[in-house]
Every structure is written in structure tokens, then in C-alpha cells.
Amino acid sequence: MADIKKRLPCNVPGDFFVDASCIDCDICTEIAPAIFGKGKDSACVIKQPKAKEEEEKALMALLSCPVGAIGTRSKEGVREVIKKFPAKIEDGVYRCGLSSKKSYGAMSYFILHPDGNWMIDSPRENAHLLKNIASLGGLKYIFLTHEDDVADAEFYAKAFNAQVIIHERDAHAYPKADIKVSGDDPTNMGDFTIIPTPGHTAGHMVLLYKNFLFTGDHLWYSPERKRLWASEEYCWYSWSHQLKSIKRLLDFRFEWVLPGHGRSIKMSHKEIKRQIKELLLMYNF
Ligand code: SF4
């Protein structure tokens, strides 16, 4: 729970605040970008919510913060707002919210599909979210983009008897996985394409579904740079492999980039291609 005594000076005056326990994971700025912005090494409240919709978004960010760094004087509305997760993005694709400290607050996603629903990476264990997912038909698969974002996948897998998918090179993070992807060739599973993208970790993978690319920590949108971005600083395995894996995305068509960290974005396929090519050129790749 956020501590008013540790309220950061960068917050604008008012009920909502971020305290000093913030780990700068970007979840609140993704969920409620009108209310939360980037401070120095933390998020800050840049505008207090006024309209009901803004208040709801601020509370959704509060609930999703992995370390409880967001506070507000009034908790009114929290019980109603938790029912909004998973929160619809578009076309049967949802954000799970309720990020876990175990994955450094990575965003996870839910896909409603007639042949069985998917979860991409895992939120933290939460009975309300479990119930809401159950009401949407439960889960058939849990796709883990990489070893860092496993969080409470086991809790959700057990509850729904879901099959967990991970690359064998990252499988030490989930040894009991039901499907271990091997090699670097894309794998089709009905409407879904699993694309190994080694770089951030040796077994990193992204998932393509319709126009949506779930990118884990491979590629994201940077509002500061106003472009698609990837970071050598946060690359744990091999930056040259990561650049090669980014290049292979040019073979696929998508309009949404939905990452674990960083901001999501929707733009035309043409613009995505242009930005990927430009990013690669920045690194002479
Ligand atoms: S969600 Fe919490 S930890 Fe993450 S940036 Fe916002 S306040 Fe900080």
C-alpha cells in the first residue's frame, strides 16, 4: 500500500500520488497515460483525474501497480474497477492488468478465441481476475514470451488446466511447461504464430495473432522517442541476436505492438516496417 509520507515531489497536488517505492515499470503510464507520466526514475501523477472515466483508469493503474506505489485518499470505486480486468483493447484482445513484482511489473494479455483462450505472460495471482477469466471461458494456453515474465503462470495454469508454452532455451524458468518450443523457426498453431526472437534472452519468443504482435521485451513503443524501440541496455543475452530477431519481424504483418514493458502502439503495417528498418539502420544492421 502506498505511503503518503513517501509521496514523491513530482506528483501534482491532489488525491492520487506515486510514492518512493515505484520501480518505474511503466504499467501506470500505459494504463492511464493522461494521469501518470514519467518522472526521474519513477512515475508521477501529472494530472489528477476529474471525469469518471479518468478516475476509473487511475484506479485500474493503482490496482495494476506491482509494488503498490500508487495511493489515493479515497478507495471508493476499487471494488467495481477490479471487475474491468481483463480490460478490452480491441477485437477479442485484452490487458490482464494486475502486474506482478516477480516479472518487474510486465504487462500480460488475454485473447478470447473460439478454440480456447490464451494468456500471454502472467499477471499476479488474484482471485478476482481468476473469476473474471473464468467467466470469459478460462484458458487453454499460457504463452510465456521469456523467462523473466513467468510470474504466477502456474496459479492460472492449474486453475484452468491450461497448457504452458515456453521456449526450451528459457524453460528453466518453467520446467513443467507442457509445450517447449525448440529452434528458431516460426510455429503455427491455428490462428497463432509463435516466432522465436532470441536476443533479450536466449529463448525469447513473440506471438502473432491477427494484427497483434505480443512482443514481451523484444520491441516496444517509446513515447519519449516517438518510435518503436529496443534497448541494448536491457538485452541480457545477445544484442546482435536481438537485432537479427527484430529484422525477421519484417516478414510478418501486424499493426499492434503489445509489449511486456514499454508502451503499446497501433499504427499501419507500412509505418511499423518503416520504423523497424530505421531502428536497424541506427545500429548499422
Ligand atoms: S505501476 Fe507502480 S511501479 Fe510501475 S511505474 Fe507506475 S507507480 Fe511505478
mmCIF file of C-alpha atoms and ligand atoms in Angstrom:
data_model
loop_
_atom_site.group_PDB
_atom_site.id
_atom_site.type_symbol
_atom_site.label_atom_id
_atom_site.label_comp_id
_atom_site.label_asym_id
_atom_site.label_seq_id
_atom_site.Cartn_x
_atom_site.Cartn_y
_atom_site.Cartn_z
ATOM 1 C CA MET A 1 0.000 0.000 0.000
ATOM 2 C CA ALA A 2 1.339 3.421 -0.932
ATOM 3 C CA ASP A 3 2.638 5.587 1.889
ATOM 4 C CA ILE A 4 1.573 9.241 1.878
ATOM 5 C CA LYS A 5 4.725 10.092 3.862
ATOM 6 C CA LYS A 6 6.773 8.836 0.905
ATOM 7 C CA ARG A 7 4.786 10.762 -1.688
ATOM 8 C CA LEU A 8 7.160 11.864 -4.464
ATOM 9 C CA PRO A 9 7.539 15.631 -5.005
ATOM 10 C CA CYS A 10 6.958 15.215 -8.749
ATOM 11 C CA ASN A 11 3.236 14.434 -8.217
ATOM 12 C CA VAL A 12 0.797 17.244 -8.937
ATOM 13 C CA PRO A 13 -1.294 18.185 -5.864
ATOM 14 C CA GLY A 14 -4.429 16.124 -5.255
ATOM 15 C CA ASP A 15 -5.681 12.751 -4.063
ATOM 16 C CA PHE A 16 -3.712 10.401 -6.307
ATOM 17 C CA PHE A 17 0.034 10.081 -5.785
ATOM 18 C CA VAL A 18 3.010 7.821 -6.509
ATOM 19 C CA ASP A 19 5.324 7.068 -3.605
ATOM 20 C CA ALA A 20 9.046 6.364 -3.395
ATOM 21 C CA SER A 21 8.583 2.583 -3.760
ATOM 22 C CA CYS A 22 7.886 2.999 -7.516
ATOM 23 C CA ILE A 23 10.099 0.719 -9.640
ATOM 24 C CA ASP A 24 9.461 2.683 -12.856
ATOM 25 C CA CYS A 25 7.851 -0.277 -14.616
ATOM 26 C CA ASP A 26 5.625 1.835 -16.922
ATOM 27 C CA ILE A 27 2.377 -0.001 -16.156
ATOM 28 C CA CYS A 28 0.518 3.068 -14.882
ATOM 29 C CA THR A 29 1.661 5.226 -17.802
ATOM 30 C CA GLU A 30 0.406 2.517 -20.172
ATOM 31 C CA ILE A 31 -2.981 2.088 -18.475
ATOM 32 C CA ALA A 32 -3.689 5.741 -17.665
ATOM 33 C CA PRO A 33 -1.338 7.909 -19.763
ATOM 34 C CA ALA A 34 -3.399 11.052 -19.150
ATOM 35 C CA ILE A 35 -2.902 10.718 -15.378
ATOM 36 C CA PHE A 36 0.563 9.183 -14.958
ATOM 37 C CA GLY A 37 3.754 10.325 -16.649
ATOM 38 C CA LYS A 38 7.464 9.754 -16.380
ATOM 39 C CA GLY A 39 9.417 11.482 -13.635
ATOM 40 C CA LYS A 40 13.113 10.962 -12.974
ATOM 41 C CA ASP A 41 13.460 7.180 -12.423
ATOM 42 C CA SER A 42 9.799 6.902 -11.391
ATOM 43 C CA ALA A 43 6.266 7.560 -12.496
ATOM 44 C CA CYS A 44 4.375 10.608 -11.219
ATOM 45 C CA VAL A 45 0.811 11.841 -11.255
ATOM 46 C CA ILE A 46 0.852 14.522 -13.944
ATOM 47 C CA LYS A 47 -2.868 15.299 -13.778
ATOM 48 C CA GLN A 48 -5.447 14.429 -11.152
ATOM 49 C CA PRO A 49 -8.438 12.531 -12.591
ATOM 50 C CA LYS A 50 -11.628 14.554 -12.911
ATOM 51 C CA ALA A 51 -14.063 12.721 -15.189
ATOM 52 C CA LYS A 52 -15.432 9.320 -14.099
ATOM 53 C CA GLU A 53 -13.551 7.574 -16.898
ATOM 54 C CA GLU A 54 -10.257 9.168 -15.795
ATOM 55 C CA GLU A 55 -10.905 8.122 -12.195
ATOM 56 C CA GLU A 56 -11.542 4.549 -13.367
ATOM 57 C CA LYS A 57 -8.300 4.468 -15.358
ATOM 58 C CA ALA A 58 -6.356 5.859 -12.392
ATOM 59 C CA LEU A 59 -7.820 3.139 -10.154
ATOM 60 C CA MET A 60 -7.026 0.478 -12.765
ATOM 61 C CA ALA A 61 -3.417 1.695 -12.707
ATOM 62 C CA LEU A 62 -3.449 1.662 -8.895
ATOM 63 C CA LEU A 63 -4.647 -1.955 -8.881
ATOM 64 C CA SER A 64 -2.126 -2.957 -11.544
ATOM 65 C CA CYS A 65 0.932 -1.412 -9.902
ATOM 66 C CA PRO A 66 3.141 -4.395 -8.961
ATOM 67 C CA VAL A 67 4.519 -2.769 -5.809
ATOM 68 C CA GLY A 68 1.520 -0.819 -4.516
ATOM 69 C CA ALA A 69 3.264 2.505 -5.128
ATOM 70 C CA ILE A 70 0.096 4.347 -6.158
ATOM 71 C CA GLY A 71 -2.107 5.793 -3.459
ATOM 72 C CA THR A 72 -5.293 7.793 -3.207
ATOM 73 C CA ARG A 73 -7.210 9.170 -0.257
ATOM 74 C CA SER A 74 -10.445 7.559 -1.344
ATOM 75 C CA LYS A 75 -10.536 3.883 -2.304
ATOM 76 C CA GLU A 76 -14.137 4.270 -3.417
ATOM 77 C CA GLY A 77 -14.707 2.513 -6.715
ATOM 78 C CA VAL A 78 -11.893 -0.056 -6.383
ATOM 79 C CA ARG A 79 -14.324 -2.970 -5.971
ATOM 80 C CA GLU A 80 -16.089 -2.032 -9.190
ATOM 81 C CA VAL A 81 -12.923 -1.301 -11.138
ATOM 82 C CA ILE A 82 -11.339 -4.706 -10.470
ATOM 83 C CA LYS A 83 -14.226 -6.220 -12.434
ATOM 84 C CA LYS A 84 -12.891 -4.428 -15.521
ATOM 85 C CA PHE A 85 -9.880 -6.765 -15.813
ATOM 86 C CA PRO A 86 -9.134 -8.240 -18.268
ATOM 87 C CA ALA A 87 -9.666 -4.871 -19.966
ATOM 88 C CA LYS A 88 -10.601 -4.915 -23.631
ATOM 89 C CA ILE A 89 -8.137 -3.474 -26.147
ATOM 90 C CA GLU A 90 -9.665 -4.500 -29.478
ATOM 91 C CA ASP A 91 -11.051 -7.499 -31.347
ATOM 92 C CA GLY A 92 -11.022 -10.065 -28.512
ATOM 93 C CA VAL A 93 -7.649 -8.931 -27.138
ATOM 94 C CA TYR A 94 -7.442 -7.716 -23.531
ATOM 95 C CA ARG A 95 -4.919 -6.447 -20.977
ATOM 96 C CA CYS A 96 -4.856 -8.551 -17.813
ATOM 97 C CA GLY A 97 -3.626 -5.694 -15.591
ATOM 98 C CA LEU A 98 -2.629 -6.608 -12.001
ATOM 99 C CA SER A 99 1.057 -6.918 -12.800
ATOM 100 C CA SER A 100 3.431 -8.920 -10.683
ATOM 101 C CA LYS A 101 6.557 -7.787 -8.914
ATOM 102 C CA LYS A 102 8.048 -11.162 -9.948
ATOM 103 C CA SER A 103 8.093 -10.025 -13.579
ATOM 104 C CA TYR A 104 9.115 -6.457 -12.706
ATOM 105 C CA GLY A 105 5.583 -5.375 -13.491
ATOM 106 C CA ALA A 106 5.395 -6.794 -17.016
ATOM 107 C CA MET A 107 2.048 -6.401 -18.769
ATOM 108 C CA SER A 108 0.196 -9.604 -19.616
ATOM 109 C CA TYR A 109 -2.614 -10.143 -22.098
ATOM 110 C CA PHE A 110 -5.675 -12.305 -22.690
ATOM 111 C CA ILE A 111 -7.107 -13.425 -26.033
ATOM 112 C CA LEU A 112 -10.674 -14.598 -26.337
ATOM 113 C CA HIS A 113 -10.728 -17.315 -29.006
ATOM 114 C CA PRO A 114 -13.439 -19.779 -30.088
ATOM 115 C CA ASP A 115 -10.989 -22.713 -29.915
ATOM 116 C CA GLY A 116 -9.801 -21.787 -26.423
ATOM 117 C CA ASN A 117 -8.462 -18.642 -24.810
ATOM 118 C CA TRP A 118 -4.817 -17.648 -24.484
ATOM 119 C CA MET A 119 -2.920 -15.720 -21.844
ATOM 120 C CA ILE A 120 0.340 -14.060 -22.851
ATOM 121 C CA ASP A 121 2.721 -13.849 -19.897
ATOM 122 C CA SER A 122 1.240 -13.813 -16.442
ATOM 123 C CA PRO A 123 -0.324 -11.286 -14.110
ATOM 124 C CA ARG A 124 -0.025 -11.734 -10.357
ATOM 125 C CA GLU A 125 -2.193 -14.272 -8.586
ATOM 126 C CA ASN A 126 -5.572 -12.694 -7.960
ATOM 127 C CA ALA A 127 -8.894 -14.340 -7.153
ATOM 128 C CA HIS A 128 -10.980 -11.587 -8.784
ATOM 129 C CA LEU A 129 -9.035 -11.808 -12.033
ATOM 130 C CA LEU A 130 -9.282 -15.598 -11.940
ATOM 131 C CA LYS A 131 -13.053 -15.335 -11.602
ATOM 132 C CA ASN A 132 -13.286 -12.800 -14.428
ATOM 133 C CA ILE A 133 -11.190 -15.012 -16.722
ATOM 134 C CA ALA A 134 -13.359 -18.000 -15.771
ATOM 135 C CA SER A 135 -16.446 -16.042 -16.795
ATOM 136 C CA LEU A 136 -14.809 -15.493 -20.207
ATOM 137 C CA GLY A 137 -14.286 -19.237 -20.639
ATOM 138 C CA GLY A 138 -10.984 -19.854 -18.820
ATOM 139 C CA LEU A 139 -7.667 -20.540 -20.524
ATOM 140 C CA LYS A 140 -6.414 -23.168 -22.949
ATOM 141 C CA TYR A 141 -2.850 -21.889 -23.341
ATOM 142 C CA ILE A 142 -0.460 -19.675 -21.414
ATOM 143 C CA PHE A 143 2.254 -18.375 -23.726
ATOM 144 C CA LEU A 144 5.390 -17.202 -21.938
ATOM 145 C CA THR A 145 7.422 -14.804 -24.058
ATOM 146 C CA HIS A 146 10.546 -15.426 -21.999
ATOM 147 C CA GLU A 147 11.993 -16.476 -18.691
ATOM 148 C CA ASP A 148 11.516 -13.127 -16.894
ATOM 149 C CA ASP A 149 7.736 -12.898 -17.258
ATOM 150 C CA VAL A 150 6.548 -16.203 -15.789
ATOM 151 C CA ALA A 151 5.180 -14.528 -12.617
ATOM 152 C CA ASP A 152 2.179 -16.565 -11.361
ATOM 153 C CA ALA A 153 1.597 -18.583 -14.544
ATOM 154 C CA GLU A 154 1.414 -21.781 -12.506
ATOM 155 C CA PHE A 155 -1.534 -20.465 -10.488
ATOM 156 C CA TYR A 156 -3.545 -19.733 -13.656
ATOM 157 C CA ALA A 157 -2.381 -22.904 -15.429
ATOM 158 C CA LYS A 158 -3.515 -25.076 -12.514
ATOM 159 C CA ALA A 159 -6.838 -23.290 -12.144
ATOM 160 C CA PHE A 160 -7.780 -23.797 -15.804
ATOM 161 C CA ASN A 161 -5.728 -26.860 -16.658
ATOM 162 C CA ALA A 162 -4.066 -24.680 -19.300
ATOM 163 C CA GLN A 163 -1.043 -25.766 -21.317
ATOM 164 C CA VAL A 164 2.014 -23.601 -20.742
ATOM 165 C CA ILE A 165 4.247 -22.775 -23.718
ATOM 166 C CA ILE A 166 7.853 -21.588 -23.381
ATOM 167 C CA HIS A 167 10.993 -21.894 -25.481
ATOM 168 C CA GLU A 168 13.258 -24.711 -24.354
ATOM 169 C CA ARG A 169 16.170 -22.262 -24.006
ATOM 170 C CA ASP A 170 14.196 -20.368 -21.323
ATOM 171 C CA ALA A 171 12.394 -23.415 -19.915
ATOM 172 C CA HIS A 172 14.488 -23.442 -16.731
ATOM 173 C CA ALA A 173 12.085 -20.679 -15.616
ATOM 174 C CA TYR A 174 9.113 -23.055 -16.043
ATOM 175 C CA PRO A 175 10.470 -26.632 -16.202
ATOM 176 C CA LYS A 176 6.962 -28.138 -16.075
ATOM 177 C CA ALA A 177 5.896 -26.409 -19.312
ATOM 178 C CA ASP A 178 3.628 -28.579 -21.473
ATOM 179 C CA ILE A 179 4.971 -27.300 -24.805
ATOM 180 C CA LYS A 180 8.656 -26.480 -25.185
ATOM 181 C CA VAL A 181 9.383 -24.749 -28.463
ATOM 182 C CA SER A 182 12.757 -25.579 -29.982
ATOM 183 C CA GLY A 183 14.906 -23.972 -32.659
ATOM 184 C CA ASP A 184 14.293 -20.624 -34.328
ATOM 185 C CA ASP A 185 11.661 -21.430 -36.964
ATOM 186 C CA PRO A 186 8.155 -19.975 -36.583
ATOM 187 C CA THR A 187 5.468 -22.455 -35.471
ATOM 188 C CA ASN A 188 1.815 -22.164 -36.451
ATOM 189 C CA MET A 189 -0.924 -23.147 -34.009
ATOM 190 C CA GLY A 190 -4.195 -22.392 -35.788
ATOM 191 C CA ASP A 191 -4.637 -18.605 -35.889
ATOM 192 C CA PHE A 192 -1.455 -18.084 -33.882
ATOM 193 C CA THR A 193 2.176 -17.942 -34.984
ATOM 194 C CA ILE A 194 4.941 -18.421 -32.452
ATOM 195 C CA ILE A 195 8.099 -16.628 -33.577
ATOM 196 C CA PRO A 196 11.355 -17.297 -31.703
ATOM 197 C CA THR A 197 13.188 -13.988 -31.269
ATOM 198 C CA PRO A 198 16.419 -14.705 -29.370
ATOM 199 C CA GLY A 199 18.199 -11.629 -28.091
ATOM 200 C CA HIS A 200 16.737 -10.208 -24.884
ATOM 201 C CA THR A 201 17.028 -13.782 -23.608
ATOM 202 C CA ALA A 202 18.206 -16.873 -25.484
ATOM 203 C CA GLY A 203 14.681 -18.289 -25.647
ATOM 204 C CA HIS A 204 12.661 -15.123 -26.156
ATOM 205 C CA MET A 205 9.594 -15.531 -28.408
ATOM 206 C CA VAL A 206 6.844 -13.258 -29.717
ATOM 207 C CA LEU A 207 3.299 -14.274 -30.621
ATOM 208 C CA LEU A 208 1.422 -13.136 -33.708
ATOM 209 C CA TYR A 209 -2.375 -13.224 -33.688
ATOM 210 C CA LYS A 210 -4.311 -11.402 -36.415
ATOM 211 C CA ASN A 211 -2.967 -7.818 -36.364
ATOM 212 C CA PHE A 212 -1.493 -8.147 -32.880
ATOM 213 C CA LEU A 213 2.130 -8.872 -32.098
ATOM 214 C CA PHE A 214 2.799 -9.681 -28.440
ATOM 215 C CA THR A 215 6.411 -8.690 -28.102
ATOM 216 C CA GLY A 216 7.460 -9.336 -24.495
ATOM 217 C CA ASP A 217 10.729 -7.450 -24.017
ATOM 218 C CA HIS A 218 11.771 -7.682 -27.670
ATOM 219 C CA LEU A 219 10.308 -4.464 -29.096
ATOM 220 C CA TRP A 220 8.075 -1.697 -27.744
ATOM 221 C CA TYR A 221 6.928 1.859 -28.360
ATOM 222 C CA SER A 222 8.910 4.644 -26.710
ATOM 223 C CA PRO A 223 6.804 7.805 -26.251
ATOM 224 C CA GLU A 224 9.961 9.794 -25.434
ATOM 225 C CA ARG A 225 11.493 8.885 -28.810
ATOM 226 C CA LYS A 226 8.116 8.720 -30.555
ATOM 227 C CA ARG A 227 9.049 5.455 -32.236
ATOM 228 C CA LEU A 228 9.399 1.689 -31.921
ATOM 229 C CA TRP A 229 12.362 0.892 -29.756
ATOM 230 C CA ALA A 230 14.506 -1.858 -28.259
ATOM 231 C CA SER A 231 17.312 -1.469 -25.794
ATOM 232 C CA GLU A 232 20.835 -2.815 -25.742
ATOM 233 C CA GLU A 233 20.977 -1.801 -22.070
ATOM 234 C CA TYR A 234 18.159 -4.224 -21.233
ATOM 235 C CA CYS A 235 19.371 -7.012 -23.501
ATOM 236 C CA TRP A 236 20.530 -9.902 -21.322
ATOM 237 C CA TYR A 237 21.621 -12.465 -23.936
ATOM 238 C CA SER A 238 22.876 -11.028 -27.240
ATOM 239 C CA TRP A 239 22.233 -7.646 -28.840
ATOM 240 C CA SER A 240 23.314 -8.865 -32.294
ATOM 241 C CA HIS A 241 20.835 -11.749 -32.000
ATOM 242 C CA GLN A 242 18.150 -9.302 -30.907
ATOM 243 C CA LEU A 243 18.741 -7.066 -33.929
ATOM 244 C CA LYS A 244 18.585 -10.132 -36.189
ATOM 245 C CA SER A 245 15.325 -11.152 -34.499
ATOM 246 C CA ILE A 246 13.895 -7.651 -34.956
ATOM 247 C CA LYS A 247 14.794 -7.868 -38.654
ATOM 248 C CA ARG A 248 12.856 -11.111 -39.041
ATOM 249 C CA LEU A 249 9.672 -9.282 -37.951
ATOM 250 C CA LEU A 250 9.746 -7.591 -41.374
ATOM 251 C CA ASP A 251 8.480 -10.930 -42.759
ATOM 252 C CA PHE A 252 5.227 -10.617 -40.791
ATOM 253 C CA ARG A 253 2.247 -8.306 -40.994
ATOM 254 C CA PHE A 254 0.853 -6.640 -37.854
ATOM 255 C CA GLU A 255 -0.472 -3.279 -36.684
ATOM 256 C CA TRP A 256 -0.375 -3.603 -32.908
ATOM 257 C CA VAL A 257 2.795 -3.932 -30.828
ATOM 258 C CA LEU A 258 1.842 -5.161 -27.343
ATOM 259 C CA PRO A 259 4.934 -5.439 -25.132
ATOM 260 C CA GLY A 260 5.618 -6.572 -21.579
ATOM 261 C CA HIS A 261 7.419 -3.335 -20.764
ATOM 262 C CA GLY A 262 7.272 -0.009 -22.540
ATOM 263 C CA ARG A 263 4.195 1.315 -24.268
ATOM 264 C CA SER A 264 1.900 -0.418 -26.725
ATOM 265 C CA ILE A 265 1.081 1.152 -30.070
ATOM 266 C CA LYS A 266 -1.180 0.683 -33.056
ATOM 267 C CA MET A 267 -0.048 2.010 -36.399
ATOM 268 C CA SER A 268 -0.178 0.989 -40.024
ATOM 269 C CA HIS A 269 1.801 -2.034 -41.110
ATOM 270 C CA LYS A 270 3.691 0.215 -43.525
ATOM 271 C CA GLU A 271 4.734 2.558 -40.707
ATOM 272 C CA ILE A 272 5.772 -0.350 -38.490
ATOM 273 C CA LYS A 273 8.007 -1.664 -41.270
ATOM 274 C CA ARG A 274 9.477 1.784 -41.818
ATOM 275 C CA GLN A 275 10.253 2.233 -38.123
ATOM 276 C CA ILE A 276 11.783 -1.229 -37.799
ATOM 277 C CA LYS A 277 14.038 -0.590 -40.794
ATOM 278 C CA GLU A 278 15.022 2.796 -39.347
ATOM 279 C CA LEU A 279 15.767 1.240 -35.943
ATOM 280 C CA LEU A 280 18.003 -1.373 -37.564
ATOM 281 C CA LEU A 281 19.817 1.324 -39.540
ATOM 282 C CA MET A 282 20.572 3.193 -36.295
ATOM 283 C CA TYR A 283 22.631 0.153 -35.336
ATOM 284 C CA ASN A 284 24.087 -0.326 -38.836
ATOM 285 C CA PHE A 285 22.180 -3.567 -39.123
HETATM 286 S S1 SF4 B 1 2.858 0.994 -11.960
HETATM 287 FE FE1 SF4 B 1 3.684 1.429 -9.923
HETATM 288 S S2 SF4 B 1 5.819 0.786 -10.004
HETATM 289 FE FE2 SF4 B 1 5.095 0.871 -12.104
HETATM 290 S S3 SF4 B 1 5.679 2.930 -12.806
HETATM 291 FE FE3 SF4 B 1 3.585 3.095 -12.010
HETATM 292 S S4 SF4 B 1 3.798 3.668 -9.867
HETATM 293 FE FE4 SF4 B 1 5.781 2.936 -10.548
#
